[in-house]
Tab-separated table of C-alpha atoms in Angstrom:
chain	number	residue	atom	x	y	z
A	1	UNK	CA	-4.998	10.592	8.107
A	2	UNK	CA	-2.327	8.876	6.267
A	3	UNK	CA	-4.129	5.091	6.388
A	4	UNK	CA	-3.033	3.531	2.886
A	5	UNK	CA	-0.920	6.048	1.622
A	6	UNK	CA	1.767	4.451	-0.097
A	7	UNK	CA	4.917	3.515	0.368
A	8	UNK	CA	6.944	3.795	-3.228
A	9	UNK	CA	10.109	2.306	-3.716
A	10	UNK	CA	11.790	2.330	-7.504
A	11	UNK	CA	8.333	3.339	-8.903
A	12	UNK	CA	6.544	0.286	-7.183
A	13	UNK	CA	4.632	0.171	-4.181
A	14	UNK	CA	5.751	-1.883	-1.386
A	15	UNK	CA	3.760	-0.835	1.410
A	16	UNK	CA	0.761	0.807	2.718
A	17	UNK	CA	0.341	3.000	6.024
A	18	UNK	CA	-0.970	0.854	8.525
A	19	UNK	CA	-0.992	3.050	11.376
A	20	UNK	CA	1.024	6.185	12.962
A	21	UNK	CA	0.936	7.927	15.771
A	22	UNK	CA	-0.371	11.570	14.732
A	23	UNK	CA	2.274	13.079	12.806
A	24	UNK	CA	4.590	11.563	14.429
A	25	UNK	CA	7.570	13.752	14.319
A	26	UNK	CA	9.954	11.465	16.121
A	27	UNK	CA	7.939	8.095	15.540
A	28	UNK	CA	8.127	5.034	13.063
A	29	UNK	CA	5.065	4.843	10.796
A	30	UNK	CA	3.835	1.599	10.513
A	31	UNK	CA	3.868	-0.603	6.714
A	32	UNK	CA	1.867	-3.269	5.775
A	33	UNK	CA	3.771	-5.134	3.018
A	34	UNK	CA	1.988	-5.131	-0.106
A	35	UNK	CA	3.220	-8.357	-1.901
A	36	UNK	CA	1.928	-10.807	0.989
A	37	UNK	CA	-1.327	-9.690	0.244
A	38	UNK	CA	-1.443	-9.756	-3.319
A	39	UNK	CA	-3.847	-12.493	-3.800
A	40	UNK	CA	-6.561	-10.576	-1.811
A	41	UNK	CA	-5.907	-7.674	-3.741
A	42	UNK	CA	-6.171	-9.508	-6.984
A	43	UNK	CA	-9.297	-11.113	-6.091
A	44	UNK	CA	-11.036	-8.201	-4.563
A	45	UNK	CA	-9.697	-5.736	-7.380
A	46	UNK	CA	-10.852	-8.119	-10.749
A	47	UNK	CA	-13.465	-6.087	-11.621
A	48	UNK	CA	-11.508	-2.736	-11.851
A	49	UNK	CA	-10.501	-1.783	-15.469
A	50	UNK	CA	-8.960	1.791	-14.824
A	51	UNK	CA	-5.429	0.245	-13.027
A	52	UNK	CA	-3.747	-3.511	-13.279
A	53	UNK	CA	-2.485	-4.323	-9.982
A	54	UNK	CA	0.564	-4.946	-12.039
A	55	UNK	CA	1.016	-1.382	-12.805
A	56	UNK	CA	1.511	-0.933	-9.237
A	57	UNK	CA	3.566	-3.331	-8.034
């Protein structure tokens, strides 16, 4: 499915895909905003050396 695809706006990602309904030609997707979870990300992510969360957002 499309679960944490991103959502890109002026080459930084704002959102993931939370949910959607299959396809959903004619439905919403559903965003989780990235920024209010940036301290889990940046705590869970520390040992990663290949991308800085700050290259993404």
């Amino acid at each position: 499915g499309d679960s944490g695809s991103p959502l890109v706006y002026e080459n930084k990602v704002v959102g993931i895909v939370s949910f959607a309904i299959s396809c959903g030609i004619g439905y919403p997707d559903t965003y989780t905003r990235v920024h209010k979870y940036l301290n889990f990300i940046n705590e869970n992510t520390n040992n990663l050396e290949s991308v800085q969360i700050s290259q993404l957002l």
